[in-house]
Amino acid sequence: MFKRIGLFMLVNILVMVTIGVITSLLGVQYYVTSRGINFGALLVFSGVVGFSGALISLSLSRIIAKWSMGVQVIDPNGPLRSHEKALLEEVYSLARKAGLRVMPEVGVYDSPEVNAFATGPSKSRSLVAVSSGLLEEMDEDAVKGVLAHEIAHIANGDMVTMTLLQGVINTFVVFLSRICAYVASRFVREDMAPIVQFIASIIFDILFSILGSIVVMAFSRYREYQADAGAARLTGKDRMIHALQSLKHTVELVDTEQKSVAAFKISSGRNGFLSLFASHPDLDDRIQRLQSMK
């Protein structure tokens, strides 16, 4: 389950839990008074912890993506092989057409999967990476469609908007988990209450974060449709449809060891209940929407 909701979600949860643990160990629980919970103070605490987790995840997104995927960033000022030069020129051309003032970093990661992803904390600090499998298996038009989709994500500021949504979700997660942990601590001996409250808050943080990710992933699926439409405007509807159809023919090449960054990628699987945690809509649905687009 965790592998399907992306590194952004995982890092966010880890950061948020870590902040919660540290504040608990330091005794930063001013929202608990002799009369019970001060809900106003708890809401402020929840907002600080919640948005801190989301913003730290965003700031680290490009670094973690490079490290986890083994992305080799292409140096535009260094010696370039023919395919690297062509990839850079295509990305830069689409970026300029999309109105980006600062060109994104461009990289390639070694994997048989046919995929690509875009990430980064802002439009001026973004990364577009493609798999070696994509360059080997897709034709020029399909590659251009995929790249246009990733550039559209950057131009639309999708990582930032997802971070803001994640911050709101985190705030509710922390708020509810602290209330539930406090209630749980009332059912044990007074000397055990702090320990129970500490452990319960961690458990509820993780549980509610997983449930909250359903909302975040639903938003992610909506943004995928928008990125498809943006790519169609950048490079043509037919080329984007061709790119998605090409992805359909190569889904069996997905590298199962790399599913942890599924939330960043152009394609992602769906399977029953886990479809609620899918970051991308079904490819057939995306193709159908593009075909009906005027």
PDB file of C-alpha atoms in Angstrom:
ATOM      1  CA  MET A   1       0.000   0.000   0.000  1.00  0.00           C
ATOM      2  CA  PHE A   2       2.720   2.500   0.957  1.00  0.00           C
ATOM      3  CA  LYS A   3       4.563   1.833  -2.304  1.00  0.00           C
ATOM      4  CA  ARG A   4       1.562   2.999  -4.287  1.00  0.00           C
ATOM      5  CA  ILE A   5       1.051   6.389  -2.687  1.00  0.00           C
ATOM      6  CA  GLY A   6       4.465   7.781  -3.560  1.00  0.00           C
ATOM      7  CA  LEU A   7       7.592   9.027  -1.884  1.00  0.00           C
ATOM      8  CA  PHE A   8       5.999  12.397  -1.280  1.00  0.00           C
ATOM      9  CA  MET A   9       3.329  10.810   0.906  1.00  0.00           C
ATOM     10  CA  LEU A  10       5.806   8.560   2.710  1.00  0.00           C
ATOM     11  CA  VAL A  11       8.271  11.352   3.465  1.00  0.00           C
ATOM     12  CA  ASN A  12       5.386  13.559   4.586  1.00  0.00           C
ATOM     13  CA  ILE A  13       4.177  10.933   7.063  1.00  0.00           C
ATOM     14  CA  LEU A  14       7.674  10.273   8.383  1.00  0.00           C
ATOM     15  CA  VAL A  15       8.405  13.977   8.845  1.00  0.00           C
ATOM     16  CA  MET A  16       5.067  14.630  10.521  1.00  0.00           C
ATOM     17  CA  VAL A  17       5.433  11.673  12.905  1.00  0.00           C
ATOM     18  CA  THR A  18       9.005  12.708  13.688  1.00  0.00           C
ATOM     19  CA  ILE A  19       7.919  16.251  14.532  1.00  0.00           C
ATOM     20  CA  GLY A  20       5.142  14.830  16.701  1.00  0.00           C
ATOM     21  CA  VAL A  21       7.544  12.545  18.553  1.00  0.00           C
ATOM     22  CA  ILE A  22      10.043  15.350  19.159  1.00  0.00           C
ATOM     23  CA  THR A  23       7.404  17.772  20.421  1.00  0.00           C
ATOM     24  CA  SER A  24       5.987  15.072  22.706  1.00  0.00           C
ATOM     25  CA  LEU A  25       9.418  14.221  24.130  1.00  0.00           C
ATOM     26  CA  LEU A  26      10.103  17.920  24.699  1.00  0.00           C
ATOM     27  CA  GLY A  27       6.772  18.317  26.428  1.00  0.00           C
ATOM     28  CA  VAL A  28       5.332  20.685  23.848  1.00  0.00           C
ATOM     29  CA  GLN A  29       1.722  19.843  24.592  1.00  0.00           C
ATOM     30  CA  TYR A  30       0.379  23.162  25.753  1.00  0.00           C
ATOM     31  CA  TYR A  31      -2.997  22.269  24.273  1.00  0.00           C
ATOM     32  CA  VAL A  32      -3.573  19.816  27.145  1.00  0.00           C
ATOM     33  CA  THR A  33      -4.727  21.630  30.269  1.00  0.00           C
ATOM     34  CA  SER A  34      -6.031  20.590  33.656  1.00  0.00           C
ATOM     35  CA  ARG A  35      -9.536  20.973  32.228  1.00  0.00           C
ATOM     36  CA  GLY A  36      -8.823  18.867  29.164  1.00  0.00           C
ATOM     37  CA  ILE A  37      -7.952  19.867  25.600  1.00  0.00           C
ATOM     38  CA  ASN A  38      -7.750  23.492  24.510  1.00  0.00           C
ATOM     39  CA  PHE A  39      -9.060  23.006  20.980  1.00  0.00           C
ATOM     40  CA  GLY A  40      -7.917  26.406  19.739  1.00  0.00           C
ATOM     41  CA  ALA A  41      -4.341  25.762  20.850  1.00  0.00           C
ATOM     42  CA  LEU A  42      -4.510  22.230  19.427  1.00  0.00           C
ATOM     43  CA  LEU A  43      -5.622  23.572  16.036  1.00  0.00           C
ATOM     44  CA  VAL A  44      -2.657  25.975  15.932  1.00  0.00           C
ATOM     45  CA  PHE A  45      -0.280  23.159  16.923  1.00  0.00           C
ATOM     46  CA  SER A  46      -1.826  20.877  14.294  1.00  0.00           C
ATOM     47  CA  GLY A  47      -1.432  23.497  11.572  1.00  0.00           C
ATOM     48  CA  VAL A  48       2.232  24.089  12.394  1.00  0.00           C
ATOM     49  CA  VAL A  49       3.057  20.366  12.449  1.00  0.00           C
ATOM     50  CA  GLY A  50       0.867  19.563   9.428  1.00  0.00           C
ATOM     51  CA  PHE A  51       2.194  22.222   7.091  1.00  0.00           C
ATOM     52  CA  SER A  52       5.778  21.645   8.268  1.00  0.00           C
ATOM     53  CA  GLY A  53       5.532  18.012   7.163  1.00  0.00           C
ATOM     54  CA  ALA A  54       4.111  18.946   3.756  1.00  0.00           C
ATOM     55  CA  LEU A  55       6.576  21.784   3.104  1.00  0.00           C
ATOM     56  CA  ILE A  56       9.612  19.725   4.122  1.00  0.00           C
ATOM     57  CA  SER A  57       8.434  16.918   1.829  1.00  0.00           C
ATOM     58  CA  LEU A  58       8.102  19.403  -1.018  1.00  0.00           C
ATOM     59  CA  SER A  59      11.534  20.937  -0.436  1.00  0.00           C
ATOM     60  CA  LEU A  60      13.157  17.495  -0.465  1.00  0.00           C
ATOM     61  CA  SER A  61      11.131  16.101  -3.369  1.00  0.00           C
ATOM     62  CA  ARG A  62      13.713  16.697  -6.099  1.00  0.00           C
ATOM     63  CA  ILE A  63      16.639  15.470  -3.991  1.00  0.00           C
ATOM     64  CA  ILE A  64      14.845  12.324  -2.846  1.00  0.00           C
ATOM     65  CA  ALA A  65      13.614  11.535  -6.362  1.00  0.00           C
ATOM     66  CA  LYS A  66      17.166  11.735  -7.713  1.00  0.00           C
ATOM     67  CA  TRP A  67      18.541   9.573  -4.923  1.00  0.00           C
ATOM     68  CA  SER A  68      15.803   6.932  -4.878  1.00  0.00           C
ATOM     69  CA  MET A  69      15.609   6.558  -8.653  1.00  0.00           C
ATOM     70  CA  GLY A  70      19.302   6.957  -9.402  1.00  0.00           C
ATOM     71  CA  VAL A  71      18.598   9.813 -11.812  1.00  0.00           C
ATOM     72  CA  GLN A  72      21.615  10.945 -13.811  1.00  0.00           C
ATOM     73  CA  VAL A  73      21.094  14.650 -14.455  1.00  0.00           C
ATOM     74  CA  ILE A  74      22.255  15.834 -17.882  1.00  0.00           C
ATOM     75  CA  ASP A  75      24.673  18.744 -17.720  1.00  0.00           C
ATOM     76  CA  PRO A  76      23.680  21.125 -20.535  1.00  0.00           C
ATOM     77  CA  ASN A  77      27.171  22.645 -20.446  1.00  0.00           C
ATOM     78  CA  GLY A  78      29.056  19.370 -20.629  1.00  0.00           C
ATOM     79  CA  PRO A  79      29.764  16.942 -23.463  1.00  0.00           C
ATOM     80  CA  LEU A  80      26.484  15.473 -24.661  1.00  0.00           C
ATOM     81  CA  ARG A  81      25.642  12.286 -26.478  1.00  0.00           C
ATOM     82  CA  SER A  82      23.142  12.556 -29.302  1.00  0.00           C
ATOM     83  CA  HIS A  83      20.153  11.236 -27.345  1.00  0.00           C
ATOM     84  CA  GLU A  84      20.955  13.499 -24.377  1.00  0.00           C
ATOM     85  CA  LYS A  85      21.143  16.558 -26.613  1.00  0.00           C
ATOM     86  CA  ALA A  86      17.856  15.659 -28.292  1.00  0.00           C
ATOM     87  CA  LEU A  87      16.169  15.116 -24.911  1.00  0.00           C
ATOM     88  CA  LEU A  88      17.399  18.440 -23.554  1.00  0.00           C
ATOM     89  CA  GLU A  89      16.337  20.343 -26.644  1.00  0.00           C
ATOM     90  CA  GLU A  90      12.857  18.804 -26.571  1.00  0.00           C
ATOM     91  CA  VAL A  91      12.311  19.529 -22.874  1.00  0.00           C
ATOM     92  CA  TYR A  92      13.604  23.089 -23.194  1.00  0.00           C
ATOM     93  CA  SER A  93      11.453  23.728 -26.263  1.00  0.00           C
ATOM     94  CA  LEU A  94       8.307  22.532 -24.473  1.00  0.00           C
ATOM     95  CA  ALA A  95       9.241  24.441 -21.320  1.00  0.00           C
ATOM     96  CA  ARG A  96       9.597  27.691 -23.244  1.00  0.00           C
ATOM     97  CA  LYS A  97       6.314  27.042 -25.017  1.00  0.00           C
ATOM     98  CA  ALA A  98       4.652  26.484 -21.619  1.00  0.00           C
ATOM     99  CA  GLY A  99       5.977  29.830 -20.401  1.00  0.00           C
ATOM    100  CA  LEU A 100       8.603  28.554 -17.965  1.00  0.00           C
ATOM    101  CA  ARG A 101      11.315  31.148 -17.366  1.00  0.00           C
ATOM    102  CA  VAL A 102      13.814  28.743 -15.797  1.00  0.00           C
ATOM    103  CA  MET A 103      14.541  25.486 -17.571  1.00  0.00           C
ATOM    104  CA  PRO A 104      14.000  22.346 -15.485  1.00  0.00           C
ATOM    105  CA  GLU A 105      16.774  19.883 -14.767  1.00  0.00           C
ATOM    106  CA  VAL A 106      16.601  16.922 -17.136  1.00  0.00           C
ATOM    107  CA  GLY A 107      17.743  13.440 -16.219  1.00  0.00           C
ATOM    108  CA  VAL A 108      17.579   9.770 -17.136  1.00  0.00           C
ATOM    109  CA  TYR A 109      17.243   6.830 -14.751  1.00  0.00           C
ATOM    110  CA  ASP A 110      18.158   3.267 -15.630  1.00  0.00           C
ATOM    111  CA  SER A 111      15.042   1.084 -15.633  1.00  0.00           C
ATOM    112  CA  PRO A 112      13.232  -1.191 -18.100  1.00  0.00           C
ATOM    113  CA  GLU A 113       9.941   0.484 -17.224  1.00  0.00           C
ATOM    114  CA  VAL A 114       8.492   2.922 -19.731  1.00  0.00           C
ATOM    115  CA  ASN A 115       7.815   5.993 -17.647  1.00  0.00           C
ATOM    116  CA  ALA A 116       8.711   9.544 -16.716  1.00  0.00           C
ATOM    117  CA  PHE A 117       8.126  11.897 -13.830  1.00  0.00           C
ATOM    118  CA  ALA A 118       8.358  15.548 -12.891  1.00  0.00           C
ATOM    119  CA  THR A 119       8.955  16.925  -9.416  1.00  0.00           C
ATOM    120  CA  GLY A 120      10.486  19.834  -7.551  1.00  0.00           C
ATOM    121  CA  PRO A 121       9.563  22.505  -4.998  1.00  0.00           C
ATOM    122  CA  SER A 122       8.800  25.209  -7.586  1.00  0.00           C
ATOM    123  CA  LYS A 123       8.669  26.011 -11.299  1.00  0.00           C
ATOM    124  CA  SER A 124      12.221  27.357 -11.096  1.00  0.00           C
ATOM    125  CA  ARG A 125      13.571  24.312  -9.236  1.00  0.00           C
ATOM    126  CA  SER A 126      12.015  21.427 -11.092  1.00  0.00           C
ATOM    127  CA  LEU A 127      13.183  18.111 -12.503  1.00  0.00           C
ATOM    128  CA  VAL A 128      11.980  16.085 -15.488  1.00  0.00           C
ATOM    129  CA  ALA A 129      13.316  12.540 -15.625  1.00  0.00           C
ATOM    130  CA  VAL A 130      12.658   9.720 -18.056  1.00  0.00           C
ATOM    131  CA  SER A 131      13.501   6.054 -17.855  1.00  0.00           C
ATOM    132  CA  SER A 132      15.965   4.421 -20.196  1.00  0.00           C
ATOM    133  CA  GLY A 133      13.135   2.045 -21.092  1.00  0.00           C
ATOM    134  CA  LEU A 134      11.006   4.916 -22.337  1.00  0.00           C
ATOM    135  CA  LEU A 135      13.760   6.185 -24.628  1.00  0.00           C
ATOM    136  CA  GLU A 136      14.335   2.673 -25.978  1.00  0.00           C
ATOM    137  CA  GLU A 137      10.717   1.588 -26.447  1.00  0.00           C
ATOM    138  CA  MET A 138       8.848   4.726 -27.498  1.00  0.00           C
ATOM    139  CA  ASP A 139       8.963   6.517 -30.803  1.00  0.00           C
ATOM    140  CA  GLU A 140       9.737  10.220 -31.097  1.00  0.00           C
ATOM    141  CA  ASP A 141       6.114  11.398 -31.104  1.00  0.00           C
ATOM    142  CA  ALA A 142       5.233   9.348 -28.013  1.00  0.00           C
ATOM    143  CA  VAL A 143       8.286  10.641 -26.124  1.00  0.00           C
ATOM    144  CA  LYS A 144       7.321  14.205 -26.983  1.00  0.00           C
ATOM    145  CA  GLY A 145       3.806  13.609 -25.676  1.00  0.00           C
ATOM    146  CA  VAL A 146       5.138  12.206 -22.400  1.00  0.00           C
ATOM    147  CA  LEU A 147       7.539  15.120 -21.958  1.00  0.00           C
ATOM    148  CA  ALA A 148       4.751  17.608 -22.671  1.00  0.00           C
ATOM    149  CA  HIS A 149       2.663  15.976 -19.955  1.00  0.00           C
ATOM    150  CA  GLU A 150       5.467  16.385 -17.406  1.00  0.00           C
ATOM    151  CA  ILE A 151       6.114  19.983 -18.432  1.00  0.00           C
ATOM    152  CA  ALA A 152       2.395  20.673 -18.016  1.00  0.00           C
ATOM    153  CA  HIS A 153       2.622  19.410 -14.430  1.00  0.00           C
ATOM    154  CA  ILE A 154       5.413  21.914 -13.752  1.00  0.00           C
ATOM    155  CA  ALA A 155       3.673  24.786 -15.537  1.00  0.00           C
ATOM    156  CA  ASN A 156       0.460  24.071 -13.603  1.00  0.00           C
ATOM    157  CA  GLY A 157       2.341  24.126 -10.275  1.00  0.00           C
ATOM    158  CA  ASP A 158       0.877  20.763  -9.331  1.00  0.00           C
ATOM    159  CA  MET A 159       3.489  19.888  -6.704  1.00  0.00           C
ATOM    160  CA  VAL A 160       2.793  23.144  -4.862  1.00  0.00           C
ATOM    161  CA  THR A 161      -0.991  22.786  -4.974  1.00  0.00           C
ATOM    162  CA  MET A 162      -0.716  19.179  -3.801  1.00  0.00           C
ATOM    163  CA  THR A 163       1.518  20.342  -0.958  1.00  0.00           C
ATOM    164  CA  LEU A 164      -1.056  22.903   0.175  1.00  0.00           C
ATOM    165  CA  LEU A 165      -3.764  20.237   0.115  1.00  0.00           C
ATOM    166  CA  GLN A 166      -1.473  17.854   1.973  1.00  0.00           C
ATOM    167  CA  GLY A 167      -0.865  20.526   4.600  1.00  0.00           C
ATOM    168  CA  VAL A 168      -4.616  20.890   5.191  1.00  0.00           C
ATOM    169  CA  ILE A 169      -5.045  17.109   5.403  1.00  0.00           C
ATOM    170  CA  ASN A 170      -2.083  16.889   7.790  1.00  0.00           C
ATOM    171  CA  THR A 171      -3.648  19.536  10.018  1.00  0.00           C
ATOM    172  CA  PHE A 172      -6.811  17.467  10.386  1.00  0.00           C
ATOM    173  CA  VAL A 173      -4.736  14.303  10.879  1.00  0.00           C
ATOM    174  CA  VAL A 174      -2.765  15.803  13.767  1.00  0.00           C
ATOM    175  CA  PHE A 175      -5.868  17.416  15.261  1.00  0.00           C
ATOM    176  CA  LEU A 176      -7.931  14.220  15.241  1.00  0.00           C
ATOM    177  CA  SER A 177      -5.065  11.939  16.272  1.00  0.00           C
ATOM    178  CA  ARG A 178      -4.287  14.070  19.345  1.00  0.00           C
ATOM    179  CA  ILE A 179      -7.944  14.046  20.397  1.00  0.00           C
ATOM    180  CA  CYS A 180      -8.178  10.267  19.958  1.00  0.00           C
ATOM    181  CA  ALA A 181      -4.879   9.740  21.795  1.00  0.00           C
ATOM    182  CA  TYR A 182      -6.061  11.918  24.677  1.00  0.00           C
ATOM    183  CA  VAL A 183      -9.331   9.989  24.920  1.00  0.00           C
ATOM    184  CA  ALA A 184      -7.424   6.669  24.860  1.00  0.00           C
ATOM    185  CA  SER A 185      -5.180   7.850  27.707  1.00  0.00           C
ATOM    186  CA  ARG A 186      -8.248   8.448  29.909  1.00  0.00           C
ATOM    187  CA  PHE A 187      -8.944   4.699  30.020  1.00  0.00           C
ATOM    188  CA  VAL A 188      -5.682   3.730  31.758  1.00  0.00           C
ATOM    189  CA  ARG A 189      -4.040   4.439  35.090  1.00  0.00           C
ATOM    190  CA  GLU A 190      -2.872   8.007  35.585  1.00  0.00           C
ATOM    191  CA  ASP A 191       0.799   6.986  35.680  1.00  0.00           C
ATOM    192  CA  MET A 192       0.413   5.178  32.326  1.00  0.00           C
ATOM    193  CA  ALA A 193      -1.571   7.959  30.629  1.00  0.00           C
ATOM    194  CA  PRO A 194       1.423   9.894  29.170  1.00  0.00           C
ATOM    195  CA  ILE A 195       2.910   6.744  27.636  1.00  0.00           C
ATOM    196  CA  VAL A 196      -0.420   5.628  26.184  1.00  0.00           C
ATOM    197  CA  GLN A 197      -1.073   9.110  24.807  1.00  0.00           C
ATOM    198  CA  PHE A 198       2.395   9.214  23.208  1.00  0.00           C
ATOM    199  CA  ILE A 199       2.089   5.799  21.529  1.00  0.00           C
ATOM    200  CA  ALA A 200      -1.527   6.316  20.515  1.00  0.00           C
ATOM    201  CA  SER A 201      -0.762   9.662  18.874  1.00  0.00           C
ATOM    202  CA  ILE A 202       1.847   7.988  16.637  1.00  0.00           C
ATOM    203  CA  ILE A 203      -0.514   5.151  15.707  1.00  0.00           C
ATOM    204  CA  PHE A 204      -3.379   7.537  14.938  1.00  0.00           C
ATOM    205  CA  ASP A 205      -1.040   9.840  12.966  1.00  0.00           C
ATOM    206  CA  ILE A 206      -0.132   6.964  10.654  1.00  0.00           C
ATOM    207  CA  LEU A 207      -3.688   5.592  10.413  1.00  0.00           C
ATOM    208  CA  PHE A 208      -5.323   8.945   9.664  1.00  0.00           C
ATOM    209  CA  SER A 209      -2.512   9.849   7.243  1.00  0.00           C
ATOM    210  CA  ILE A 210      -3.241   6.737   5.216  1.00  0.00           C
ATOM    211  CA  LEU A 211      -6.955   7.567   5.168  1.00  0.00           C
ATOM    212  CA  GLY A 212      -6.198  11.189   4.289  1.00  0.00           C
ATOM    213  CA  SER A 213      -4.079  10.066   1.366  1.00  0.00           C
ATOM    214  CA  ILE A 214      -7.288   8.917  -0.333  1.00  0.00           C
ATOM    215  CA  VAL A 215      -8.290  12.583  -0.677  1.00  0.00           C
ATOM    216  CA  VAL A 216      -4.817  13.616  -1.843  1.00  0.00           C
ATOM    217  CA  MET A 217      -4.683  10.862  -4.448  1.00  0.00           C
ATOM    218  CA  ALA A 218      -8.151  11.769  -5.729  1.00  0.00           C
ATOM    219  CA  PHE A 219      -6.841  15.294  -6.288  1.00  0.00           C
ATOM    220  CA  SER A 220      -3.742  13.846  -7.968  1.00  0.00           C
ATOM    221  CA  ARG A 221      -5.919  11.907 -10.421  1.00  0.00           C
ATOM    222  CA  TYR A 222      -7.826  15.095 -11.242  1.00  0.00           C
ATOM    223  CA  ARG A 223      -4.551  16.939 -11.920  1.00  0.00           C
ATOM    224  CA  GLU A 224      -3.479  14.160 -14.296  1.00  0.00           C
ATOM    225  CA  TYR A 225      -6.431  14.948 -16.538  1.00  0.00           C
ATOM    226  CA  GLN A 226      -5.411  18.608 -16.444  1.00  0.00           C
ATOM    227  CA  ALA A 227      -1.804  17.740 -17.321  1.00  0.00           C
ATOM    228  CA  ASP A 228      -3.021  15.611 -20.248  1.00  0.00           C
ATOM    229  CA  ALA A 229      -5.055  18.557 -21.515  1.00  0.00           C
ATOM    230  CA  GLY A 230      -2.083  20.867 -21.055  1.00  0.00           C
ATOM    231  CA  ALA A 231       0.156  18.468 -22.973  1.00  0.00           C
ATOM    232  CA  ALA A 232      -2.414  18.294 -25.776  1.00  0.00           C
ATOM    233  CA  ARG A 233      -2.269  22.076 -26.086  1.00  0.00           C
ATOM    234  CA  LEU A 234       1.529  22.049 -26.084  1.00  0.00           C
ATOM    235  CA  THR A 235       2.145  19.295 -28.559  1.00  0.00           C
ATOM    236  CA  GLY A 236      -1.197  18.301 -30.095  1.00  0.00           C
ATOM    237  CA  LYS A 237      -4.040  16.071 -28.954  1.00  0.00           C
ATOM    238  CA  ASP A 238      -3.196  13.237 -31.327  1.00  0.00           C
ATOM    239  CA  ARG A 239       0.399  13.061 -30.120  1.00  0.00           C
ATOM    240  CA  MET A 240      -0.698  12.882 -26.472  1.00  0.00           C
ATOM    241  CA  ILE A 241      -3.235  10.163 -27.251  1.00  0.00           C
ATOM    242  CA  HIS A 242      -0.512   8.264 -29.098  1.00  0.00           C
ATOM    243  CA  ALA A 243       1.751   8.575 -26.037  1.00  0.00           C
ATOM    244  CA  LEU A 244      -0.900   7.125 -23.707  1.00  0.00           C
ATOM    245  CA  GLN A 245      -1.688   4.320 -26.137  1.00  0.00           C
ATOM    246  CA  SER A 246       2.024   3.514 -26.288  1.00  0.00           C
ATOM    247  CA  LEU A 247       2.108   3.365 -22.486  1.00  0.00           C
ATOM    248  CA  LYS A 248      -0.754   0.864 -22.545  1.00  0.00           C
ATOM    249  CA  HIS A 249       1.336  -1.469 -24.674  1.00  0.00           C
ATOM    250  CA  THR A 250       4.263  -1.342 -22.275  1.00  0.00           C
ATOM    251  CA  VAL A 251       2.646  -1.637 -18.830  1.00  0.00           C
ATOM    252  CA  GLU A 252       4.075  -5.113 -18.382  1.00  0.00           C
ATOM    253  CA  LEU A 253       7.550  -3.565 -18.296  1.00  0.00           C
ATOM    254  CA  VAL A 254       6.844  -1.655 -15.071  1.00  0.00           C
ATOM    255  CA  ASP A 255       9.753  -2.123 -12.712  1.00  0.00           C
ATOM    256  CA  THR A 256       8.176  -3.334  -9.462  1.00  0.00           C
ATOM    257  CA  GLU A 257      11.195  -2.131  -7.502  1.00  0.00           C
ATOM    258  CA  GLN A 258      10.458   1.462  -8.539  1.00  0.00           C
ATOM    259  CA  LYS A 259       6.748   1.684  -7.643  1.00  0.00           C
ATOM    260  CA  SER A 260       7.554   3.858  -4.632  1.00  0.00           C
ATOM    261  CA  VAL A 261       7.565   6.990  -6.811  1.00  0.00           C
ATOM    262  CA  ALA A 262       4.326   6.164  -8.590  1.00  0.00           C
ATOM    263  CA  ALA A 263       2.751   9.444  -7.501  1.00  0.00           C
ATOM    264  CA  PHE A 264       5.219  11.403  -9.659  1.00  0.00           C
ATOM    265  CA  LYS A 265       4.895   9.345 -12.817  1.00  0.00           C
ATOM    266  CA  ILE A 266       2.850   9.555 -15.979  1.00  0.00           C
ATOM    267  CA  SER A 267       1.305   6.116 -15.513  1.00  0.00           C
ATOM    268  CA  SER A 268       0.312   4.115 -12.459  1.00  0.00           C
ATOM    269  CA  GLY A 269      -1.657   0.943 -11.918  1.00  0.00           C
ATOM    270  CA  ARG A 270      -5.102   0.368 -10.449  1.00  0.00           C
ATOM    271  CA  ASN A 271      -6.355  -2.707  -8.677  1.00  0.00           C
ATOM    272  CA  GLY A 272      -9.624  -2.930  -6.717  1.00  0.00           C
ATOM    273  CA  PHE A 273      -9.582  -1.191  -3.320  1.00  0.00           C
ATOM    274  CA  LEU A 274      -6.052   0.041  -3.936  1.00  0.00           C
ATOM    275  CA  SER A 275      -7.377   2.170  -6.788  1.00  0.00           C
ATOM    276  CA  LEU A 276      -8.382   4.642  -4.064  1.00  0.00           C
ATOM    277  CA  PHE A 277      -4.664   5.154  -3.484  1.00  0.00           C
ATOM    278  CA  ALA A 278      -3.779   5.366  -7.172  1.00  0.00           C
ATOM    279  CA  SER A 279      -2.157   8.642  -8.120  1.00  0.00           C
ATOM    280  CA  HIS A 280      -3.192   8.316 -11.782  1.00  0.00           C
ATOM    281  CA  PRO A 281      -6.504   7.528 -13.505  1.00  0.00           C
ATOM    282  CA  ASP A 282      -6.887   4.523 -15.754  1.00  0.00           C
ATOM    283  CA  LEU A 283      -5.155   5.012 -19.103  1.00  0.00           C
ATOM    284  CA  ASP A 284      -8.337   4.195 -21.033  1.00  0.00           C
ATOM    285  CA  ASP A 285     -10.184   6.924 -19.143  1.00  0.00           C
ATOM    286  CA  ARG A 286      -7.458   9.422 -19.938  1.00  0.00           C
ATOM    287  CA  ILE A 287      -7.470   8.527 -23.621  1.00  0.00           C
ATOM    288  CA  GLN A 288     -11.250   8.809 -23.758  1.00  0.00           C
ATOM    289  CA  ARG A 289     -11.167  12.284 -22.197  1.00  0.00           C
ATOM    290  CA  LEU A 290      -8.566  13.462 -24.674  1.00  0.00           C
ATOM    291  CA  GLN A 291     -10.554  12.080 -27.595  1.00  0.00           C
ATOM    292  CA  SER A 292     -13.612  14.056 -26.465  1.00  0.00           C
ATOM    293  CA  MET A 293     -11.582  17.221 -25.980  1.00  0.00           C
ATOM    294  CA  LYS A 294     -12.289  19.985 -28.514  1.00  0.00           C
TER     295      LYS A 294
END
